[in-house]
Amino acid sequence: YRPLEGFVYAVSPFNFTAIGVNLAAAPALMGNTVLWKPSNSAVLSNYVAYDIMREAGVPDGVIQFVPGDAAAMTKQVFEHPEFASLHFTGSTHVFKNMWRQIAENIDRYKSYPRIVGETGGKNYHVVHSSANIDHAVNSTIRGAFEFQGQKCSACSRLYVSKSKWSEFRDKLVAGTESIKMGPITDPTNFMGPVINQAAYDKITGYIEAARNSSDCEIIAGGKHSDRDGYYIRPTVVLTSDPYCKLMKEEIFGPVLTVYVYDDAEFDSTLDTISKTTPYGLTGAVFAEDRMATVHASTRLLHTAGNFYINDKCTGAVVGQQPFGGSRASGTNDKPGSPSLLQRFVSPRSIKENMIPISGYMYPSNQ
């Protein structure tokens, strides 16, 4: 196995410093030189991680940490003939634009670039009539609102059976309203602010759209202020339209939208889940009925690269649950597994002959 012929461009997001380490270190581990472009909203944390890798013995120049203007840097990288691979985590929109740029420059490159990306998600919980309601509620609160919902795997759409909705609603609203928010320096705060003004504006725009929609009702939260930080209360929206804007688009913030389905329409609801968004990252089913979980897992086959049964749809355990999705959520190369590392090497077969031949004719020619 050889390293790729050229360099790897690693582009990391703001939300998890460990992702940046993986994006840069995995290709380097396989013998590649890496150009690491961190998010401009997380330069310091990523630089600390980079410095730790250097201190641990990574030679100078193997990983090159280069913050800067994303568009200008990317243009330079994709026009270079030695560009060999993109290792990306970020938004679906940006990833698609990068893919187009690579395609436009394909004749420049020595080799076909390896494109590895993990992007957005519109992740779901579906609650069957047999579910343990307390467990499903608490798992949903965690999945939707921890880290302010700023995870590609965060739960942002919820489907609850009608027979369980009254109990589920009461407990979900009470739990959501009890969440303590404040500075992250206080570990008793379950939530802090969102990352920046742009995120705040985008997320609150969805909340206000729900407030002004005849198909939606805000049943918890809905308040926000950027006076002392970009704080948004965890918000639960009830909708009568399973295809409304808040059920289809990635918000990347603490907004959960709920659709209540008739118990007899469990099958058609599973189909609705699959058809509503272009994403396929994470999802979960909550049911005590084993046949229901097996059926849901089969019916939702392509909706989630990480599928959970009676557990929240976020928080994949490193080393146990390799992470990634397909459809518009990425290339599903599963960081945390050998399959990712194989993307950054080029196999080479070698044959050596030890017996000289005495002529060019084969036995079949005689």
PDB file of C-alpha atoms in Angstrom, residues 141-352:
ATOM      1  CA  ILE A 141     -34.154  15.683  24.761  1.00  0.00           C
ATOM      2  CA  ARG A 142     -30.543  14.591  24.823  1.00  0.00           C
ATOM      3  CA  GLY A 143     -30.412  13.893  21.097  1.00  0.00           C
ATOM      4  CA  ALA A 144     -32.034  17.170  20.100  1.00  0.00           C
ATOM      5  CA  PHE A 145     -30.589  19.668  22.548  1.00  0.00           C
ATOM      6  CA  GLU A 146     -27.188  18.625  23.854  1.00  0.00           C
ATOM      7  CA  PHE A 147     -24.475  20.907  22.451  1.00  0.00           C
ATOM      8  CA  GLN A 148     -27.329  23.197  21.369  1.00  0.00           C
ATOM      9  CA  GLY A 149     -28.217  20.790  18.548  1.00  0.00           C
ATOM     10  CA  GLN A 150     -25.003  21.762  16.758  1.00  0.00           C
ATOM     11  CA  LYS A 151     -24.261  18.228  15.613  1.00  0.00           C
ATOM     12  CA  CYS A 152     -24.716  16.752  12.178  1.00  0.00           C
ATOM     13  CA  SER A 153     -26.318  13.785  13.990  1.00  0.00           C
ATOM     14  CA  ALA A 154     -28.664  15.769  16.251  1.00  0.00           C
ATOM     15  CA  CYS A 155     -32.321  14.766  16.341  1.00  0.00           C
ATOM     16  CA  SER A 156     -34.372  17.448  14.611  1.00  0.00           C
ATOM     17  CA  ARG A 157     -37.545  15.615  13.569  1.00  0.00           C
ATOM     18  CA  LEU A 158     -39.717  13.404  15.742  1.00  0.00           C
ATOM     19  CA  TYR A 159     -42.604  11.086  14.852  1.00  0.00           C
ATOM     20  CA  VAL A 160     -44.829   9.950  17.738  1.00  0.00           C
ATOM     21  CA  SER A 161     -47.775   7.542  17.667  1.00  0.00           C
ATOM     22  CA  LYS A 162     -51.090   9.228  18.406  1.00  0.00           C
ATOM     23  CA  SER A 163     -51.983   6.914  21.284  1.00  0.00           C
ATOM     24  CA  LYS A 164     -48.796   7.932  23.130  1.00  0.00           C
ATOM     25  CA  TRP A 165     -48.689  11.599  22.193  1.00  0.00           C
ATOM     26  CA  SER A 166     -50.538  13.088  25.180  1.00  0.00           C
ATOM     27  CA  GLU A 167     -48.191  11.491  27.711  1.00  0.00           C
ATOM     28  CA  PHE A 168     -45.156  12.084  25.489  1.00  0.00           C
ATOM     29  CA  ARG A 169     -46.029  15.756  24.973  1.00  0.00           C
ATOM     30  CA  ASP A 170     -46.445  16.515  28.662  1.00  0.00           C
ATOM     31  CA  LYS A 171     -43.102  14.932  29.548  1.00  0.00           C
ATOM     32  CA  LEU A 172     -41.263  16.377  26.547  1.00  0.00           C
ATOM     33  CA  VAL A 173     -42.448  19.919  27.236  1.00  0.00           C
ATOM     34  CA  ALA A 174     -41.700  19.666  30.960  1.00  0.00           C
ATOM     35  CA  GLY A 175     -38.234  18.264  30.307  1.00  0.00           C
ATOM     36  CA  THR A 176     -37.421  20.832  27.648  1.00  0.00           C
ATOM     37  CA  GLU A 177     -38.545  23.773  29.759  1.00  0.00           C
ATOM     38  CA  SER A 178     -36.445  22.501  32.693  1.00  0.00           C
ATOM     39  CA  ILE A 179     -33.168  22.663  30.744  1.00  0.00           C
ATOM     40  CA  LYS A 180     -30.651  24.980  32.372  1.00  0.00           C
ATOM     41  CA  MET A 181     -28.724  27.279  30.038  1.00  0.00           C
ATOM     42  CA  GLY A 182     -25.703  29.464  30.619  1.00  0.00           C
ATOM     43  CA  PRO A 183     -21.939  29.773  30.149  1.00  0.00           C
ATOM     44  CA  ILE A 184     -20.078  26.553  29.475  1.00  0.00           C
ATOM     45  CA  THR A 185     -17.736  27.339  32.377  1.00  0.00           C
ATOM     46  CA  ASP A 186     -20.551  26.102  34.648  1.00  0.00           C
ATOM     47  CA  PRO A 187     -20.854  22.324  34.130  1.00  0.00           C
ATOM     48  CA  THR A 188     -24.363  22.296  35.598  1.00  0.00           C
ATOM     49  CA  ASN A 189     -25.607  24.071  32.463  1.00  0.00           C
ATOM     50  CA  PHE A 190     -26.979  21.532  29.998  1.00  0.00           C
ATOM     51  CA  MET A 191     -26.846  24.052  27.137  1.00  0.00           C
ATOM     52  CA  GLY A 192     -24.760  27.072  26.198  1.00  0.00           C
ATOM     53  CA  PRO A 193     -24.890  29.594  23.357  1.00  0.00           C
ATOM     54  CA  VAL A 194     -24.706  28.712  19.672  1.00  0.00           C
ATOM     55  CA  ILE A 195     -21.429  29.328  17.881  1.00  0.00           C
ATOM     56  CA  ASN A 196     -21.842  32.772  16.275  1.00  0.00           C
ATOM     57  CA  GLN A 197     -24.163  35.464  14.959  1.00  0.00           C
ATOM     58  CA  ALA A 198     -24.692  33.783  11.606  1.00  0.00           C
ATOM     59  CA  ALA A 199     -25.832  30.563  13.303  1.00  0.00           C
ATOM     60  CA  TYR A 200     -28.047  32.521  15.695  1.00  0.00           C
ATOM     61  CA  ASP A 201     -29.715  34.371  12.839  1.00  0.00           C
ATOM     62  CA  LYS A 202     -30.300  31.212  10.823  1.00  0.00           C
ATOM     63  CA  ILE A 203     -31.756  29.211  13.718  1.00  0.00           C
ATOM     64  CA  THR A 204     -34.007  31.984  15.004  1.00  0.00           C
ATOM     65  CA  GLY A 205     -35.213  32.484  11.442  1.00  0.00           C
ATOM     66  CA  TYR A 206     -36.630  28.949  11.505  1.00  0.00           C
ATOM     67  CA  ILE A 207     -38.245  29.578  14.893  1.00  0.00           C
ATOM     68  CA  GLU A 208     -39.943  32.712  13.603  1.00  0.00           C
ATOM     69  CA  ALA A 209     -41.035  30.874  10.456  1.00  0.00           C
ATOM     70  CA  ALA A 210     -42.717  28.295  12.689  1.00  0.00           C
ATOM     71  CA  ARG A 211     -44.321  31.033  14.772  1.00  0.00           C
ATOM     72  CA  ASN A 212     -45.840  32.548  11.629  1.00  0.00           C
ATOM     73  CA  SER A 213     -46.951  29.258  10.035  1.00  0.00           C
ATOM     74  CA  SER A 214     -50.528  28.008  10.165  1.00  0.00           C
ATOM     75  CA  ASP A 215     -49.184  24.418  10.113  1.00  0.00           C
ATOM     76  CA  CYS A 216     -46.928  24.827  13.151  1.00  0.00           C
ATOM     77  CA  GLU A 217     -47.295  25.497  16.869  1.00  0.00           C
ATOM     78  CA  ILE A 218     -44.415  26.212  19.254  1.00  0.00           C
ATOM     79  CA  ILE A 219     -45.158  24.096  22.327  1.00  0.00           C
ATOM     80  CA  ALA A 220     -41.888  24.665  24.216  1.00  0.00           C
ATOM     81  CA  GLY A 221     -39.162  27.293  24.095  1.00  0.00           C
ATOM     82  CA  GLY A 222     -39.189  29.714  21.200  1.00  0.00           C
ATOM     83  CA  LYS A 223     -37.362  32.450  23.088  1.00  0.00           C
ATOM     84  CA  HIS A 224     -33.942  33.787  22.150  1.00  0.00           C
ATOM     85  CA  SER A 225     -31.581  36.690  22.811  1.00  0.00           C
ATOM     86  CA  ASP A 226     -28.142  37.700  21.588  1.00  0.00           C
ATOM     87  CA  ARG A 227     -27.650  40.416  24.211  1.00  0.00           C
ATOM     88  CA  ASP A 228     -25.173  38.478  26.399  1.00  0.00           C
ATOM     89  CA  GLY A 229     -24.291  35.686  23.985  1.00  0.00           C
ATOM     90  CA  TYR A 230     -26.056  33.786  21.226  1.00  0.00           C
ATOM     91  CA  TYR A 231     -28.601  32.048  23.434  1.00  0.00           C
ATOM     92  CA  ILE A 232     -31.587  30.172  22.012  1.00  0.00           C
ATOM     93  CA  ARG A 233     -33.954  28.303  24.295  1.00  0.00           C
ATOM     94  CA  PRO A 234     -34.501  24.667  23.247  1.00  0.00           C
ATOM     95  CA  THR A 235     -37.584  24.789  21.066  1.00  0.00           C
ATOM     96  CA  VAL A 236     -40.198  22.161  20.232  1.00  0.00           C
ATOM     97  CA  VAL A 237     -42.529  22.747  17.285  1.00  0.00           C
ATOM     98  CA  LEU A 238     -45.643  20.651  16.617  1.00  0.00           C
ATOM     99  CA  THR A 239     -46.619  20.444  12.953  1.00  0.00           C
ATOM    100  CA  SER A 240     -49.604  19.050  11.098  1.00  0.00           C
ATOM    101  CA  ASP A 241     -47.581  18.861   7.857  1.00  0.00           C
ATOM    102  CA  PRO A 242     -44.900  16.127   7.775  1.00  0.00           C
ATOM    103  CA  TYR A 243     -43.306  17.849   4.775  1.00  0.00           C
ATOM    104  CA  CYS A 244     -43.105  21.363   6.215  1.00  0.00           C
ATOM    105  CA  LYS A 245     -39.906  23.405   5.978  1.00  0.00           C
ATOM    106  CA  LEU A 246     -38.809  22.528   9.523  1.00  0.00           C
ATOM    107  CA  MET A 247     -39.132  18.794   8.825  1.00  0.00           C
ATOM    108  CA  LYS A 248     -37.114  18.958   5.602  1.00  0.00           C
ATOM    109  CA  GLU A 249     -34.208  21.344   6.097  1.00  0.00           C
ATOM    110  CA  GLU A 250     -31.166  21.021   8.355  1.00  0.00           C
ATOM    111  CA  ILE A 251     -31.283  23.727  11.047  1.00  0.00           C
ATOM    112  CA  PHE A 252     -28.170  22.838  13.086  1.00  0.00           C
ATOM    113  CA  GLY A 253     -29.549  24.238  16.298  1.00  0.00           C
ATOM    114  CA  PRO A 254     -31.854  23.473  19.230  1.00  0.00           C
ATOM    115  CA  VAL A 255     -35.106  23.129  17.273  1.00  0.00           C
ATOM    116  CA  LEU A 256     -37.105  19.888  17.265  1.00  0.00           C
ATOM    117  CA  THR A 257     -40.181  19.469  15.075  1.00  0.00           C
ATOM    118  CA  VAL A 258     -42.813  16.841  15.907  1.00  0.00           C
ATOM    119  CA  TYR A 259     -45.394  15.089  13.749  1.00  0.00           C
ATOM    120  CA  VAL A 260     -48.043  12.877  15.358  1.00  0.00           C
ATOM    121  CA  TYR A 261     -49.092   9.870  13.263  1.00  0.00           C
ATOM    122  CA  ASP A 262     -52.059   7.506  13.579  1.00  0.00           C
ATOM    123  CA  ASP A 263     -50.999   4.199  15.113  1.00  0.00           C
ATOM    124  CA  ALA A 264     -52.391   2.315  12.117  1.00  0.00           C
ATOM    125  CA  GLU A 265     -50.164   4.360   9.794  1.00  0.00           C
ATOM    126  CA  PHE A 266     -46.821   3.217  11.174  1.00  0.00           C
ATOM    127  CA  ASP A 267     -45.779   1.746   7.803  1.00  0.00           C
ATOM    128  CA  SER A 268     -46.689   4.814   5.790  1.00  0.00           C
ATOM    129  CA  THR A 269     -44.955   7.001   8.383  1.00  0.00           C
ATOM    130  CA  LEU A 270     -41.747   5.056   7.840  1.00  0.00           C
ATOM    131  CA  ASP A 271     -42.087   5.774   4.117  1.00  0.00           C
ATOM    132  CA  THR A 272     -42.668   9.454   4.901  1.00  0.00           C
ATOM    133  CA  ILE A 273     -39.478   9.532   6.959  1.00  0.00           C
ATOM    134  CA  SER A 274     -37.536   8.206   3.984  1.00  0.00           C
ATOM    135  CA  LYS A 275     -39.055  10.612   1.465  1.00  0.00           C
ATOM    136  CA  THR A 276     -39.032  13.854   3.447  1.00  0.00           C
ATOM    137  CA  THR A 277     -35.370  14.858   3.179  1.00  0.00           C
ATOM    138  CA  PRO A 278     -32.383  14.101   0.925  1.00  0.00           C
ATOM    139  CA  TYR A 279     -30.235  13.161   3.926  1.00  0.00           C
ATOM    140  CA  GLY A 280     -29.287   9.750   5.278  1.00  0.00           C
ATOM    141  CA  LEU A 281     -27.141  10.207   8.377  1.00  0.00           C
ATOM    142  CA  THR A 282     -28.733   8.995  11.632  1.00  0.00           C
ATOM    143  CA  GLY A 283     -32.089   7.811  12.901  1.00  0.00           C
ATOM    144  CA  ALA A 284     -33.654   5.870  15.752  1.00  0.00           C
ATOM    145  CA  VAL A 285     -36.714   3.786  16.511  1.00  0.00           C
ATOM    146  CA  PHE A 286     -38.149   3.405  20.010  1.00  0.00           C
ATOM    147  CA  ALA A 287     -40.269   0.293  20.536  1.00  0.00           C
ATOM    148  CA  GLU A 288     -40.607  -2.577  22.996  1.00  0.00           C
ATOM    149  CA  ASP A 289     -42.229  -4.688  20.271  1.00  0.00           C
ATOM    150  CA  ARG A 290     -39.311  -6.526  18.664  1.00  0.00           C
ATOM    151  CA  MET A 291     -41.150  -7.046  15.395  1.00  0.00           C
ATOM    152  CA  ALA A 292     -41.668  -3.293  15.156  1.00  0.00           C
ATOM    153  CA  THR A 293     -37.956  -2.572  15.576  1.00  0.00           C
ATOM    154  CA  VAL A 294     -36.949  -5.187  12.997  1.00  0.00           C
ATOM    155  CA  HIS A 295     -39.576  -3.945  10.565  1.00  0.00           C
ATOM    156  CA  ALA A 296     -38.532  -0.316  11.015  1.00  0.00           C
ATOM    157  CA  SER A 297     -34.862  -1.166  10.584  1.00  0.00           C
ATOM    158  CA  THR A 298     -35.618  -2.906   7.279  1.00  0.00           C
ATOM    159  CA  ARG A 299     -38.019  -0.284   5.983  1.00  0.00           C
ATOM    160  CA  LEU A 300     -35.630   2.552   6.846  1.00  0.00           C
ATOM    161  CA  LEU A 301     -32.608   0.797   5.332  1.00  0.00           C
ATOM    162  CA  HIS A 302     -31.199   3.749   3.378  1.00  0.00           C
ATOM    163  CA  THR A 303     -32.333   6.563   5.670  1.00  0.00           C
ATOM    164  CA  ALA A 304     -29.455   6.330   8.148  1.00  0.00           C
ATOM    165  CA  GLY A 305     -25.838   5.208   8.025  1.00  0.00           C
ATOM    166  CA  ASN A 306     -26.004   5.022  11.824  1.00  0.00           C
ATOM    167  CA  PHE A 307     -29.304   3.515  12.969  1.00  0.00           C
ATOM    168  CA  TYR A 308     -30.243   3.192  16.632  1.00  0.00           C
ATOM    169  CA  ILE A 309     -32.765   0.969  18.389  1.00  0.00           C
ATOM    170  CA  ASN A 310     -34.049   2.381  21.686  1.00  0.00           C
ATOM    171  CA  ASP A 311     -31.219   4.906  21.860  1.00  0.00           C
ATOM    172  CA  LYS A 312     -30.738   8.519  20.789  1.00  0.00           C
ATOM    173  CA  CYS A 313     -29.568   9.124  17.237  1.00  0.00           C
ATOM    174  CA  THR A 314     -26.399  10.948  18.246  1.00  0.00           C
ATOM    175  CA  GLY A 315     -23.237  10.224  20.214  1.00  0.00           C
ATOM    176  CA  ALA A 316     -21.638   7.366  18.268  1.00  0.00           C
ATOM    177  CA  VAL A 317     -19.023   5.701  20.487  1.00  0.00           C
ATOM    178  CA  VAL A 318     -15.539   5.903  18.956  1.00  0.00           C
ATOM    179  CA  GLY A 319     -14.158   2.444  18.265  1.00  0.00           C
ATOM    180  CA  GLN A 320     -17.585   0.807  18.516  1.00  0.00           C
ATOM    181  CA  GLN A 321     -19.866   2.649  16.087  1.00  0.00           C
ATOM    182  CA  PRO A 322     -18.026   3.873  12.963  1.00  0.00           C
ATOM    183  CA  PHE A 323     -19.861   7.001  11.916  1.00  0.00           C
ATOM    184  CA  GLY A 324     -21.213   8.278   8.613  1.00  0.00           C
ATOM    185  CA  GLY A 325     -24.171   8.419   6.284  1.00  0.00           C
ATOM    186  CA  SER A 326     -24.967   8.361   2.607  1.00  0.00           C
ATOM    187  CA  ARG A 327     -27.456  10.113   0.330  1.00  0.00           C
ATOM    188  CA  ALA A 328     -26.793  13.857   0.807  1.00  0.00           C
ATOM    189  CA  SER A 329     -25.067  13.200   4.136  1.00  0.00           C
ATOM    190  CA  GLY A 330     -21.742  12.141   2.688  1.00  0.00           C
ATOM    191  CA  THR A 331     -19.684   9.328   1.240  1.00  0.00           C
ATOM    192  CA  ASN A 332     -20.202   7.019   4.262  1.00  0.00           C
ATOM    193  CA  ASP A 333     -16.545   6.028   4.541  1.00  0.00           C
ATOM    194  CA  LYS A 334     -16.974   5.477   8.285  1.00  0.00           C
ATOM    195  CA  PRO A 335     -14.350   7.257  10.393  1.00  0.00           C
ATOM    196  CA  GLY A 336     -13.420   4.937  13.213  1.00  0.00           C
ATOM    197  CA  SER A 337     -13.070   1.934  10.928  1.00  0.00           C
ATOM    198  CA  PRO A 338     -10.402   0.476   8.598  1.00  0.00           C
ATOM    199  CA  SER A 339     -12.496   1.423   5.565  1.00  0.00           C
ATOM    200  CA  LEU A 340     -11.643   5.109   6.077  1.00  0.00           C
ATOM    201  CA  LEU A 341      -7.895   4.479   6.137  1.00  0.00           C
ATOM    202  CA  GLN A 342      -8.102   2.528   2.898  1.00  0.00           C
ATOM    203  CA  ARG A 343      -9.298   5.659   1.125  1.00  0.00           C
ATOM    204  CA  PHE A 344      -5.891   7.267   1.636  1.00  0.00           C
ATOM    205  CA  VAL A 345      -3.694   4.538   0.193  1.00  0.00           C
ATOM    206  CA  SER A 346      -3.164   3.208  -3.310  1.00  0.00           C
ATOM    207  CA  PRO A 347      -2.608  -0.552  -3.585  1.00  0.00           C
ATOM    208  CA  ARG A 348       0.378  -1.752  -5.610  1.00  0.00           C
ATOM    209  CA  SER A 349       0.772  -5.344  -6.790  1.00  0.00           C
ATOM    210  CA  ILE A 350       4.341  -6.643  -7.381  1.00  0.00           C
ATOM    211  CA  LYS A 351       5.295  -9.803  -9.210  1.00  0.00           C
ATOM    212  CA  GLU A 352       8.842 -11.167  -9.356  1.00  0.00           C
TER     213      GLU A 352
END
